[in-house]
Coordinates of N, CA and C in Angstrom, one line a residue:
M1264 N 0.7 -1.0 0.0 CA 0.0 0.1 0.0 C 1.0 1.3 0.1
I1265 N 0.7 2.2 -0.9 CA 1.3 3.6 -1.0 C 0.3 4.6 -0.3
T1266 N 1.0 5.4 0.7 CA 0.3 6.2 0.8 C 0.7 7.6 0.8
V1267 N 0.2 8.7 0.1 CA 0.7 9.7 0.4 C 0.0 10.9 1.3
D1268 N -0.3 11.7 1.6 CA -1.2 12.8 2.2 C -0.5 14.0 2.2
R1269 N -1.1 15.3 1.5 CA -0.6 16.3 1.7 C 0.9 16.4 1.7
L1270 N 1.2 16.0 0.5 CA 3.0 16.0 0.5 C 3.2 17.5 -0.4
Y1271 N 4.4 18.2 0.4 CA 4.8 19.1 -0.4 C 5.9 18.8 -0.5
V1272 N 6.8 19.6 -1.8 CA 8.0 19.7 -1.7 C 8.7 21.2 -2.2
R1273 N 9.5 21.9 -1.4 CA 9.7 23.0 -1.4 C 11.3 23.2 -1.6
Y1274 N 11.6 23.7 -2.8 CA 13.3 24.0 -3.0 C 13.5 25.5 -3.0
D1275 N 14.2 26.0 -2.0 CA 14.5 27.4 -1.6 C 13.0 27.7 -1.2
D1276 N 12.5 28.7 -2.2 CA 11.0 29.5 -1.8 C 10.2 29.4 -3.0
T1277 N 10.4 28.1 -3.5 CA 9.2 27.2 -4.9 C 9.2 26.3 -4.7
N1278 N 7.5 26.1 -4.0 CA 6.7 24.7 -4.6 C 6.8 24.0 -5.5
I1279 N 7.8 22.5 -5.3 CA 7.7 21.7 -7.0 C 6.7 20.9 -6.7
L1280 N 6.3 20.6 -5.6 CA 5.4 19.7 -5.5 C 4.4 20.3 -4.5
E1281 N 3.1 20.1 -4.7 CA 1.6 20.7 -3.8 C 0.6 19.9 -3.4
D1282 N 0.7 19.4 -2.3 CA -1.1 18.9 -2.0 C -0.8 17.5 -2.7
I1283 N -0.1 16.7 -2.7 CA -0.4 15.5 -3.7 C -0.7 14.8 -2.3
N1284 N -1.8 13.8 -2.9 CA -2.6 13.0 -1.9 C -2.8 11.7 -2.9
L1285 N -2.2 10.3 -2.6 CA -2.3 9.2 -3.0 C -2.8 8.2 -2.2
N1286 N -3.2 7.1 -2.6 CA -3.8 5.8 -1.8 C -3.6 5.1 -2.8
L1287 N -3.1 4.2 -3.3 CA -2.7 2.9 -4.3 C -2.3 1.6 -3.5
P1288 N -3.3 0.6 -3.6 CA -3.2 -0.8 -3.2 C -1.9 -1.5 -3.7
T1289 N -1.7 -2.3 -2.7 CA -0.1 -3.2 -3.1 C -0.7 -3.9 -4.6
G1290 N 0.6 -4.0 -5.5 CA 0.5 -4.9 -6.6 C -0.4 -4.3 -7.7
I1291 N 0.0 -2.7 -7.9 CA -1.0 -1.9 -9.0 C 0.3 -1.2 -9.5
T1292 N 0.5 -1.1 -10.7 CA 1.1 -0.4 -11.4 C 0.1 1.1 -12.3
C1293 N 1.0 2.1 -12.0 CA 0.2 3.7 -11.7 C 1.5 4.3 -12.7
A1294 N 1.1 4.8 -13.9 CA 1.4 5.3 -14.9 C 1.2 7.1 -14.4
V1295 N 2.4 7.7 -14.3 CA 2.1 9.5 -14.2 C 2.6 10.0 -15.0
I1296 N 1.9 10.7 -16.0 CA 1.9 11.8 -16.9 C 1.8 13.5 -16.8
G1297 N 2.7 14.2 -17.3 CA 2.3 15.4 -16.9 C 3.2 16.5 -17.5
P1298 N 2.9 17.7 -17.7 CA 3.7 18.6 -18.0 C 5.2 18.4 -17.8
S1299 N 6.8 18.9 -18.5 CA 7.8 18.6 -18.4 C 8.4 19.8 -17.2
G1300 N 8.7 19.6 -15.9 CA 9.4 20.2 -15.1 C 8.2 20.3 -14.0
C1301 N 7.0 19.3 -13.6 CA 6.0 19.2 -12.5 C 6.2 18.7 -12.0
G1302 N 7.2 17.8 -11.5 CA 7.6 17.5 -10.4 C 7.8 15.4 -10.6
K1303 N 8.0 15.1 -11.3 CA 7.3 14.1 -11.9 C 8.2 13.2 -11.2
S1304 N 9.3 13.1 -11.4 CA 10.7 12.5 -10.4 C 10.9 13.1 -9.7
T1305 N 10.5 14.3 -8.9 CA 10.9 14.6 -7.9 C 9.9 13.9 -6.8
L1306 N 8.7 13.4 -7.5 CA 7.5 12.2 -6.6 C 8.4 11.0 -6.4
L1307 N 9.0 10.7 -7.4 CA 9.5 9.3 -7.9 C 10.9 9.2 -6.7
N1308 N 11.6 10.0 -6.5 CA 12.7 10.6 -5.6 C 12.4 10.5 -4.0
V1309 N 11.0 11.3 -3.6 CA 10.2 10.7 -2.3 C 10.4 9.7 -2.5
L1310 N 9.4 8.8 -2.9 CA 9.1 7.4 -3.0 C 10.1 6.4 -2.7
A1311 N 11.3 6.9 -3.1 CA 12.4 6.1 -3.3 C 13.4 6.3 -1.9
G1312 N 13.2 7.1 -1.3 CA 13.7 7.5 0.0 C 14.9 8.3 -0.3
L1313 N 15.3 9.1 -1.5 CA 16.5 10.2 -1.9 C 16.3 11.2 -1.7
Q1314 N 14.8 11.5 -1.3 CA 14.6 12.8 -1.2 C 13.6 12.9 0.1
K1315 N 14.3 13.3 1.1 CA 14.1 13.5 2.2 C 13.3 14.7 2.8
N1316 N 13.5 15.8 2.3 CA 13.3 17.0 3.0 C 11.8 17.8 2.1
Y1317 N 10.9 16.7 2.7 CA 9.9 17.0 2.0 C 8.7 17.3 3.7
Q1318 N 7.4 17.9 3.4 CA 6.6 18.1 4.3 C 5.1 17.0 3.8
G1319 N 4.8 16.4 5.1 CA 3.6 15.2 5.0 C 3.9 14.2 4.7
L1320 N 2.8 13.6 4.6 CA 3.0 11.8 4.9 C 3.2 11.0 4.2
V1321 N 4.5 10.1 3.8 CA 4.2 9.3 2.6 C 4.7 8.1 3.4
Q1322 N 4.2 6.8 2.8 CA 4.6 5.3 3.6 C 4.2 4.6 2.4
I1323 N 5.2 3.4 2.7 CA 4.9 2.3 2.2 C 4.9 0.9 3.0
N1324 N 3.5 0.4 2.5 CA 3.4 -0.4 3.4 C 3.5 -0.1 4.8
G1325 N 3.1 1.0 5.0 CA 2.8 1.6 6.6 C 4.3 1.9 7.3
E1326 N 5.4 2.0 6.5 CA 6.6 2.9 6.7 C 7.1 4.0 6.0
N1327 N 7.7 4.5 6.1 CA 8.4 5.9 5.6 C 9.1 5.4 4.5
P1328 N 9.5 5.5 3.6 CA 10.4 5.0 2.5 C 12.0 5.2 2.7
S1329 N 12.7 3.9 2.7 CA 13.7 3.7 3.5 C 14.3 2.6 2.2
P1330 N 15.3 3.1 1.7 CA 16.4 1.7 1.1 C 16.7 0.8 1.9
E1331 N 16.6 1.0 3.1 CA 17.5 0.4 4.1 C 16.5 -0.9 4.7
K1332 N 15.3 0.1 4.9 CA 14.0 -0.9 5.5 C 13.1 -1.9 4.5
Q1333 N 13.2 -1.2 3.2 CA 12.4 -1.8 2.1 C 13.4 -1.9 0.9
T1334 N 12.6 -3.1 -0.1 CA 13.4 -3.1 -1.1 C 12.8 -2.4 -2.1
I1335 N 13.5 -1.6 -2.6 CA 12.8 -0.1 -3.9 C 13.6 -0.5 -4.9
G1336 N 13.1 -0.9 -6.2 CA 13.9 -1.0 -7.4 C 14.1 0.6 -8.2
F1337 N 14.5 0.6 -8.8 CA 14.4 2.0 -9.3 C 15.1 2.2 -11.1
I1338 N 14.8 2.5 -11.9 CA 15.2 2.4 -13.0 C 14.9 3.9 -14.0
P1339 N 16.1 4.5 -14.1 CA 16.4 5.9 -14.8 C 16.1 5.8 -15.9
Q1340 N 15.5 6.9 -16.5 CA 16.0 6.9 -18.2 C 17.5 6.4 -18.9
N1341 N 18.2 6.7 -18.4 CA 19.5 5.7 -18.7 C 19.9 5.0 -18.4
Y1342 N 18.9 3.9 -17.8 CA 19.1 2.9 -17.4 C 19.9 2.4 -16.5
G1343 N 20.7 3.4 -15.6 CA 21.4 3.2 -14.4 C 22.4 2.4 -14.3
L1344 N 22.7 1.2 -15.5 CA 23.9 0.5 -15.2 C 25.5 1.3 -15.5
L1345 N 26.0 0.3 -14.6 CA 27.5 0.9 -14.4 C 28.5 0.7 -15.5
P1346 N 29.1 1.3 -15.9 CA 30.0 0.7 -17.2 C 31.0 0.0 -17.1
W1347 N 31.6 -0.2 -15.7 CA 32.8 -0.6 -15.4 C 32.2 -2.5 -14.6
L1348 N 31.2 -2.7 -14.9 CA 30.2 -4.1 -15.0 C 30.0 -5.4 -15.7
T1349 N 30.0 -6.0 -15.8 CA 29.6 -7.0 -16.8 C 27.9 -7.0 -16.8
V1350 N 27.7 -7.4 -17.6 CA 26.0 -7.7 -17.6 C 25.9 -8.6 -16.1
K1351 N 26.3 -9.5 -16.2 CA 26.2 -10.4 -14.8 C 26.2 -9.5 -13.7
E1352 N 27.4 -8.8 -13.6 CA 27.4 -8.1 -12.1 C 26.4 -7.3 -12.0
N1353 N 26.2 -6.3 -13.1 CA 25.4 -5.4 -12.8 C 23.5 -6.0 -12.4
I1354 N 23.1 -7.1 -13.1 CA 22.3 -8.0 -12.5 C 22.4 -8.1 -11.2
L1355 N 23.5 -8.7 -10.5 CA 23.3 -9.1 -9.0 C 24.0 -7.6 -8.4
L1356 N 24.0 -6.4 -8.8 CA 24.4 -5.2 -7.9 C 23.3 -5.3 -6.9
G1357 N 22.1 -5.2 -7.5 CA 21.3 -4.9 -6.2 C 20.8 -6.1 -5.0
L1358 N 21.1 -6.9 -5.6 CA 21.1 -8.5 -4.8 C 22.1 -8.3 -3.4
K1359 N 23.4 -7.7 -4.4 CA 24.6 -7.7 -3.7 C 24.5 -6.5 -2.4
I1360 N 23.7 -5.2 -3.0 CA 23.4 -4.1 -2.2 C 22.5 -4.8 -0.6
K1361 N 21.4 -6.0 -0.9 CA 20.7 -6.3 -0.3 C 21.3 -7.2 0.3
K1362 N 22.4 -7.7 0.2 CA 23.1 -8.9 0.9 C 22.4 -10.0 0.8
E1363 N 21.8 -10.1 -0.5 CA 20.9 -11.3 -1.2 C 21.9 -11.8 -2.5
A1364 N 23.1 -11.7 -2.4 CA 23.7 -12.3 -3.8 C 23.9 -13.7 -3.6
K1365 N 24.2 -13.9 -2.7 CA 24.1 -15.6 -2.4 C 23.1 -16.4 -3.2
Q1366 N 22.0 -15.6 -3.0 CA 20.9 -16.5 -4.0 C 21.6 -16.8 -5.4
G1367 N 22.8 -16.1 -5.8 CA 22.8 -16.8 -7.2 C 22.1 -15.9 -8.4
L1368 N 22.8 -15.7 -9.5 CA 21.9 -15.3 -10.6 C 20.6 -15.7 -10.9
P1369 N 19.4 -14.8 -11.2 CA 18.1 -15.7 -11.2 C 18.1 -16.2 -12.9
Q1370 N 18.6 -17.4 -13.0 CA 19.0 -17.8 -14.2 C 17.5 -17.7 -14.8
N1371 N 16.0 -18.2 -14.4 CA 14.9 -17.8 -15.4 C 14.8 -16.2 -16.2
L1372 N 15.0 -15.9 -15.0 CA 14.4 -14.3 -15.5 C 15.8 -14.0 -17.0
V1373 N 17.2 -14.4 -16.5 CA 17.9 -13.9 -17.5 C 17.5 -14.5 -18.6
D1374 N 17.0 -15.8 -18.9 CA 16.7 -16.6 -19.9 C 15.4 -16.3 -20.7
N1375 N 14.3 -15.4 -19.7 CA 13.2 -15.1 -20.3 C 13.5 -14.0 -21.0
L1376 N 14.5 -13.1 -20.7 CA 14.9 -12.1 -20.9 C 16.2 -12.0 -22.2
G1377 N 16.7 -13.1 -22.7 CA 17.3 -13.1 -23.8 C 18.8 -12.8 -23.2
L1378 N 19.1 -12.7 -22.3 CA 20.3 -12.5 -21.6 C 21.7 -13.2 -21.3
S1379 N 21.2 -14.6 -21.8 CA 22.1 -15.6 -21.1 C 23.4 -15.6 -21.9
N1380 N 23.6 -15.1 -23.1 CA 24.9 -14.9 -24.0 C 25.2 -13.9 -24.0
L1381 N 24.6 -12.7 -23.0 CA 25.5 -11.7 -22.7 C 26.0 -11.3 -21.4
L1382 N 25.9 -12.2 -21.0 CA 26.5 -11.9 -19.1 C 28.1 -11.3 -19.5
N1383 N 28.7 -11.6 -20.4 CA 30.2 -11.3 -20.1 C 30.4 -10.2 -20.7
R1384 N 29.4 -9.4 -21.2 CA 29.8 -8.2 -21.9 C 29.8 -6.9 -20.4
Y1385 N 30.2 -5.6 -21.2 CA 29.9 -4.5 -20.6 C 28.8 -3.6 -21.4
P1386 N 28.3 -2.6 -20.4 CA 26.8 -2.2 -20.9 C 26.8 -1.3 -22.4
N1387 N 28.3 -0.6 -22.6 CA 29.0 0.0 -24.3 C 29.2 -0.9 -25.1
N1388 N 28.7 -1.8 -24.6 CA 28.8 -3.0 -26.1 C 27.4 -3.8 -26.4
L1389 N 26.1 -2.8 -25.7 CA 25.1 -3.3 -25.8 C 24.3 -2.4 -26.6
S1390 N 23.1 -3.1 -27.2 CA 22.3 -1.8 -27.5 C 21.3 -1.3 -26.6
G1391 N 20.5 -0.3 -27.0 CA 19.8 0.3 -25.8 C 18.7 -0.8 -25.3
G1392 N 18.3 -1.4 -26.4 CA 17.4 -2.5 -26.0 C 18.0 -3.7 -25.2
Q1393 N 19.1 -4.0 -25.6 CA 19.5 -5.4 -24.4 C 20.1 -4.2 -23.1
Q1394 N 20.4 -2.9 -23.0 CA 20.7 -2.2 -21.9 C 19.4 -2.5 -21.3
Q1395 N 18.0 -2.2 -21.5 CA 17.1 -1.8 -20.8 C 16.6 -3.1 -20.1
R1396 N 16.8 -4.4 -20.9 CA 16.8 -5.5 -20.4 C 17.6 -6.0 -19.9
V1397 N 18.9 -5.6 -19.5 CA 19.6 -5.7 -18.0 C 18.8 -5.0 -17.0
S1398 N 18.5 -3.6 -17.1 CA 18.0 -2.9 -16.2 C 16.5 -3.6 -15.4
L1399 N 15.8 -4.0 -16.1 CA 14.8 -4.4 -15.7 C 15.1 -6.0 -15.3
A1400 N 16.3 -6.4 -15.6 CA 16.3 -8.1 -14.7 C 17.1 -7.9 -13.5
R1401 N 17.6 -6.4 -13.4 CA 18.4 -6.0 -11.8 C 17.1 -5.4 -11.2
A1402 N 16.1 -5.2 -11.8 CA 14.9 -4.4 -10.8 C 13.9 -5.7 -10.6
F1403 N 14.0 -6.8 -11.4 CA 13.0 -7.3 -11.2 C 13.7 -8.7 -10.5
A1404 N 14.8 -8.9 -10.5 CA 15.8 -9.9 -9.2 C 15.5 -9.7 -7.8
L1405 N 15.2 -8.4 -7.6 CA 15.1 -7.7 -6.4 C 13.9 -8.1 -5.8
K1406 N 12.6 -8.5 -6.2 CA 11.7 -9.1 -6.1 C 11.1 -7.9 -5.3
A1407 N 11.1 -6.6 -5.5 CA 11.2 -5.3 -4.8 C 9.3 -4.9 -4.1
D1408 N 9.6 -4.1 -2.9 CA 8.5 -4.0 -2.4 C 7.8 -2.6 -3.4
L1409 N 8.7 -2.1 -3.9 CA 8.1 -1.2 -4.8 C 9.2 -1.0 -6.1
L1410 N 8.3 -0.7 -7.1 CA 9.5 -0.3 -8.6 C 8.9 0.9 -9.4
L1411 N 10.1 1.5 -9.3 CA 10.2 3.4 -9.5 C 10.6 3.3 -11.1
M1412 N 10.0 3.8 -12.0 CA 10.5 4.0 -13.1 C 10.6 5.5 -14.0
D1413 N 11.4 5.9 -14.3 CA 11.4 7.1 -14.4 C 11.7 7.5 -16.3
E1414 N 10.7 7.3 -17.3 CA 10.8 7.6 -18.6 C 11.6 6.3 -18.7
P1415 N 11.5 5.4 -18.2 CA 12.3 3.9 -18.9 C 13.0 3.6 -20.4
F1416 N 11.6 3.8 -20.9 CA 11.7 3.7 -22.6 C 11.8 4.9 -23.5
S1417 N 11.8 5.8 -22.7 CA 12.0 7.1 -23.8 C 13.3 7.2 -24.6
A1418 N 14.4 6.4 -24.3 CA 15.4 6.8 -25.3 C 15.7 5.9 -26.0
L1419 N 14.7 4.9 -26.5 CA 14.6 3.8 -27.6 C 13.7 4.4 -28.5
D1420 N 14.0 4.0 -29.7 CA 13.1 3.8 -30.7 C 11.9 3.1 -30.8
A1421 N 11.1 3.9 -31.5 CA 9.5 3.3 -31.3 C 9.0 2.2 -31.2
I1422 N 10.0 1.2 -32.2 CA 9.7 -0.4 -32.0 C 10.7 -0.9 -31.2
T1423 N 11.6 -0.4 -30.6 CA 12.0 -1.3 -29.5 C 11.6 -0.8 -28.1
R1424 N 11.1 0.4 -28.0 CA 10.3 0.9 -27.1 C 8.8 -0.1 -26.7
E1425 N 8.2 -0.2 -27.5 CA 6.8 -0.9 -27.8 C 7.5 -2.4 -27.4
E1426 N 8.2 -2.9 -28.0 CA 9.1 -4.3 -27.5 C 9.1 -4.7 -26.2
M1427 N 9.9 -3.4 -25.3 CA 10.3 -3.3 -24.0 C 8.9 -2.9 -23.3
Q1428 N 8.0 -2.4 -23.7 CA 6.7 -2.5 -22.9 C 6.2 -3.5 -22.6
D1429 N 6.0 -4.3 -23.5 CA 5.7 -5.9 -23.7 C 6.6 -6.7 -22.8
V1430 N 7.9 -6.5 -22.8 CA 8.7 -7.3 -22.1 C 8.6 -7.1 -20.8
F1431 N 8.2 -5.6 -20.1 CA 7.9 -5.1 -18.5 C 6.8 -5.8 -18.5
I1432 N 5.5 -5.8 -19.2 CA 4.3 -6.5 -18.8 C 4.5 -7.9 -18.5
D1433 N 5.0 -8.6 -19.4 CA 5.1 -10.0 -19.1 C 5.9 -10.2 -17.7
L1434 N 7.0 -9.5 -17.5 CA 7.6 -9.3 -16.5 C 6.9 -9.1 -14.9
W1435 N 5.8 -8.3 -14.8 CA 5.0 -7.8 -14.0 C 4.3 -8.8 -14.0
Q1436 N 3.0 -9.4 -14.9 CA 2.3 -10.5 -15.1 C 2.9 -11.3 -13.8
K1437 N 4.3 -12.2 -14.0 CA 4.6 -12.7 -13.0 C 4.6 -12.1 -11.8
Q1438 N 5.1 -11.2 -11.4 CA 5.4 -10.6 -9.5 C 4.7 -9.6 -9.5
K1439 N 3.8 -8.8 -10.5 CA 2.5 -8.3 -9.8 C 3.4 -7.2 -8.9
V1440 N 4.7 -6.8 -8.8 CA 5.2 -5.6 -8.0 C 4.3 -4.2 -7.9
S1441 N 4.6 -3.7 -7.1 CA 3.8 -2.7 -7.5 C 4.9 -1.4 -7.8
T1442 N 4.2 -0.9 -8.9 CA 5.0 -0.4 -10.1 C 4.1 1.7 -10.4
I1443 N 5.3 2.6 -10.0 CA 5.1 3.7 -10.6 C 5.9 4.0 -12.1
L1444 N 5.4 4.3 -12.5 CA 6.2 4.9 -13.8 C 5.8 5.9 -14.2
V1445 N 6.7 6.8 -14.8 CA 6.8 8.3 -15.5 C 6.9 8.1 -16.8
T1446 N 5.7 9.1 -17.4 CA 6.1 9.1 -18.8 C 5.7 10.0 -19.3
H1447 N 6.4 10.5 -20.6 CA 5.3 11.4 -21.6 C 4.4 11.0 -22.9
Y1448 N 4.1 9.6 -22.5 CA 3.6 9.3 -24.0 C 2.5 9.0 -23.5
V1449 N 1.1 9.4 -23.9 CA -0.1 9.0 -23.6 C -0.4 7.3 -24.1
E1450 N 0.2 7.0 -24.9 CA 0.0 5.5 -25.8 C 0.7 4.6 -24.3
E1451 N 1.9 4.7 -24.0 CA 2.7 4.2 -23.2 C 2.0 4.0 -21.6
A1452 N 1.2 5.1 -21.1 CA 0.2 5.3 -20.2 C -0.9 4.4 -20.3
L1453 N -1.7 4.4 -21.2 CA -2.9 3.6 -21.6 C -2.2 2.0 -21.4
Y1454 N -1.0 2.0 -21.9 CA -0.8 0.4 -21.5 C -0.5 -0.2 -20.7
L1455 N 0.5 0.6 -19.7 CA 1.3 0.0 -18.7 C 0.8 0.5 -17.6
G1456 N -0.1 1.5 -17.2 CA -0.9 1.5 -16.3 C -2.4 1.7 -15.7
Q1457 N -2.5 0.6 -14.7 CA -3.4 0.4 -14.2 C -4.5 1.7 -13.8
K1458 N -3.9 2.9 -13.4 CA -4.1 3.8 -13.1 C -3.3 4.8 -13.8
I1459 N -4.0 5.8 -14.0 CA -3.0 7.1 -14.7 C -3.1 8.4 -13.9
I1460 N -2.1 9.0 -13.4 CA -1.9 10.2 -12.6 C -2.0 11.3 -13.5
V1461 N -2.8 12.3 -13.8 CA -2.3 13.5 -14.7 C -1.9 14.3 -13.8
M1462 N -0.5 15.1 -14.0 CA -0.3 16.5 -13.1 C -0.1 17.3 -13.6
T1463 N -0.4 18.8 -12.8 CA -0.7 19.7 -13.3 C 0.8 20.4 -13.5
S1464 N 0.8 21.4 -14.1 CA 2.1 22.6 -14.7 C 2.5 22.9 -13.3
A1465 N 3.8 22.9 -12.8 CA 4.4 23.5 -11.8 C 4.1 24.5 -10.8
P1466 N 3.7 24.5 -9.4 CA 4.2 23.5 -9.0 C 3.2 22.4 -8.9
G1467 N 3.8 21.0 -9.1 CA 3.0 19.5 -9.2 C 1.9 19.5 -8.5
G1468 N 0.8 19.3 -9.2 CA -0.2 18.6 -8.2 C -1.0 17.6 -9.0
I1469 N -1.8 16.9 -8.3 CA -2.7 16.0 -9.3 C -4.0 16.7 -9.4
Y1470 N -4.0 16.0 -11.0 CA -5.2 17.1 -11.7 C -6.5 16.1 -11.7
K1471 N -5.7 14.6 -12.2 CA -6.8 13.7 -12.6 C -6.1 12.5 -12.1
I1472 N -7.2 11.4 -11.5 CA -6.6 10.1 -11.7 C -7.6 9.4 -12.5
I1473 N -7.2 8.4 -13.2 CA -8.0 7.9 -14.5 C -8.0 6.1 -14.2
D1474 N -8.6 5.4 -13.9 CA -9.1 3.8 -13.8 C -8.9 3.5 -15.3
N1475 N -8.0 2.6 -15.4 CA -7.7 2.6 -17.0 C -8.0 0.8 -17.4
P1476 N -8.9 0.7 -18.6 CA -9.4 -0.2 -18.9 C -8.5 -1.2 -19.8
L1477 N -7.6 -0.4 -20.6 CA -6.7 -1.0 -21.4 C -5.4 -1.4 -21.2
F1478 N -5.5 -1.4 -19.7 CA -4.0 -2.0 -19.0 C -3.5 -3.2 -19.8
S1479 N -2.7 -3.8 -20.4 CA -1.8 -4.6 -20.5 C -2.6 -5.1 -21.8
D1480 N -3.4 -4.8 -22.4 CA -4.2 -5.6 -23.6 C -3.0 -5.0 -25.0
K1481 N -2.5 -6.0 -25.3 CA -1.9 -5.6 -26.3 C -2.1 -5.5 -27.5
N1482 N -3.8 -5.6 -27.9 CA -4.6 -4.8 -28.9 C -5.1 -3.7 -28.4
F1483 N -4.5 -3.3 -27.7 CA -5.2 -1.9 -26.9 C -5.8 -0.5 -28.3
R1484 N -4.8 -0.8 -28.6 CA -5.2 0.7 -30.1 C -6.2 0.2 -31.1
D1485 N -6.5 -1.0 -31.0 CA -7.8 -1.5 -31.5 C -9.4 -1.7 -31.1
R1486 N -9.3 -1.4 -29.6 CA -10.0 -1.4 -28.9 C -11.5 0.0 -29.1
E1487 N -12.1 0.1 -29.1 CA -13.4 0.9 -29.2 C -13.0 2.1 -28.7
I1488 N -12.8 1.9 -27.3 CA -12.6 3.2 -26.4 C -11.3 3.8 -26.3
F1489 N -10.1 3.1 -27.2 CA -9.0 3.9 -27.1 C -8.9 5.3 -27.6
S1490 N -9.6 5.4 -28.7 CA -9.4 6.7 -29.2 C -10.0 7.8 -28.5
S1491 N -11.3 7.3 -27.6 CA -11.8 8.7 -26.9 C -11.5 8.8 -25.8
L1492 N -10.6 7.6 -25.0 CA -9.5 7.6 -24.1 C -8.5 8.7 -23.7
S1493 N -8.1 8.5 -25.3 CA -6.4 9.1 -25.3 C -7.0 10.4 -25.9
K1494 N -8.0 10.8 -26.2 CA -8.5 12.3 -26.3 C -8.6 12.9 -25.0
E1495 N -9.2 12.0 -24.0 CA -9.5 12.9 -23.1 C -8.3 12.8 -22.2
I1496 N -7.7 12.0 -22.4 CA -6.6 12.7 -21.4 C -5.1 13.6 -21.6
R1497 N -5.6 13.6 -23.3 CA -5.0 14.8 -23.6 C -5.7 16.1 -23.7
N1498 N -7.3 15.9 -23.4 CA -7.4 17.2 -22.9 C -7.3 17.6 -21.0
Y1499 N -6.8 16.6 -20.9 CA -7.0 16.6 -19.0 C -5.2 17.4 -19.3
L1500 N -4.1 16.9 -20.0 CA -2.9 17.3 -20.1 C -3.0 19.1 -20.5
K1501 N -4.1 19.0 -21.1 CA -3.7 20.7 -21.7 C -4.6 21.5 -20.6
K1502 N -5.5 21.1 -20.1 CA -6.3 21.8 -18.7 C -5.2 21.9 -18.0
A1503 N -4.5 20.6 -17.4 CA -3.9 20.8 -16.5 C -2.4 21.4 -16.5
G1504 N -2.2 21.8 -17.6 CA -1.0 22.8 -18.1 C -1.4 24.2 -17.8
S1505 N -2.3 24.5 -17.9 CA -2.8 25.6 -17.8 C -3.2 26.3 -16.6
K1506 N -2.9 27.3 -16.3 CA -3.5 27.6 -14.8 C -4.9 28.4 -14.8
N1507 N -5.2 28.7 -15.8 CA -6.5 29.2 -16.0 C -7.3 28.1 -16.0
E1508 N -7.3 26.8 -16.3 CA -8.2 25.8 -16.7 C -8.2 25.2 -15.0
R1509 N -7.2 25.2 -13.6 CA -7.1 24.4 -12.9 C -8.6 24.5 -11.8

């Protein structure tokens, strides 16, 4: 359970996040979408326990966010791989930090992601899609309490991005890990989020929370509701970005 009650984040004299309120049940995926600079990444940093300077209540399963107490996976836009470590070492890194590396390499996960023949390579010898697979392997190997993803597929070309979205859905269906995903793409939000949070322009607040019937439907673009729901979300984004419409 993720609980956020009257969250404010302030830098100097400027509010970055303002009056954020959320209650998300365990095992849900939530896509966060909004204008650039509205504080989406800051919200992830608070939930990750990296941003501790805030006002309000933030809890994961009844406790304040803490990487020491909870297992929190984080996938940034640049994949977050360490270039001096091999694929195998990068996958095991999170388990090593949590002192669980003795469990060994999660071979089924590695095989499912097609990484078995890449284990001794370094990140700079991998394509963007391969690097993303390594990043997903590291995150899902943790069997995390919470997975945070900050525009994880935005650096990929359109075809590879869609492929990696499918890979994520397949992994998530096996683990049902609570996931919050930041994205700039309406279609990505419709495919990957059971709930879609539309944020306002800075200072970032929540404009609308949408229950998404198209989540994980690989044929979501063919559904009758797709066009109307896409249009609805885009209209929300326009209104959320305009102070006159709030």
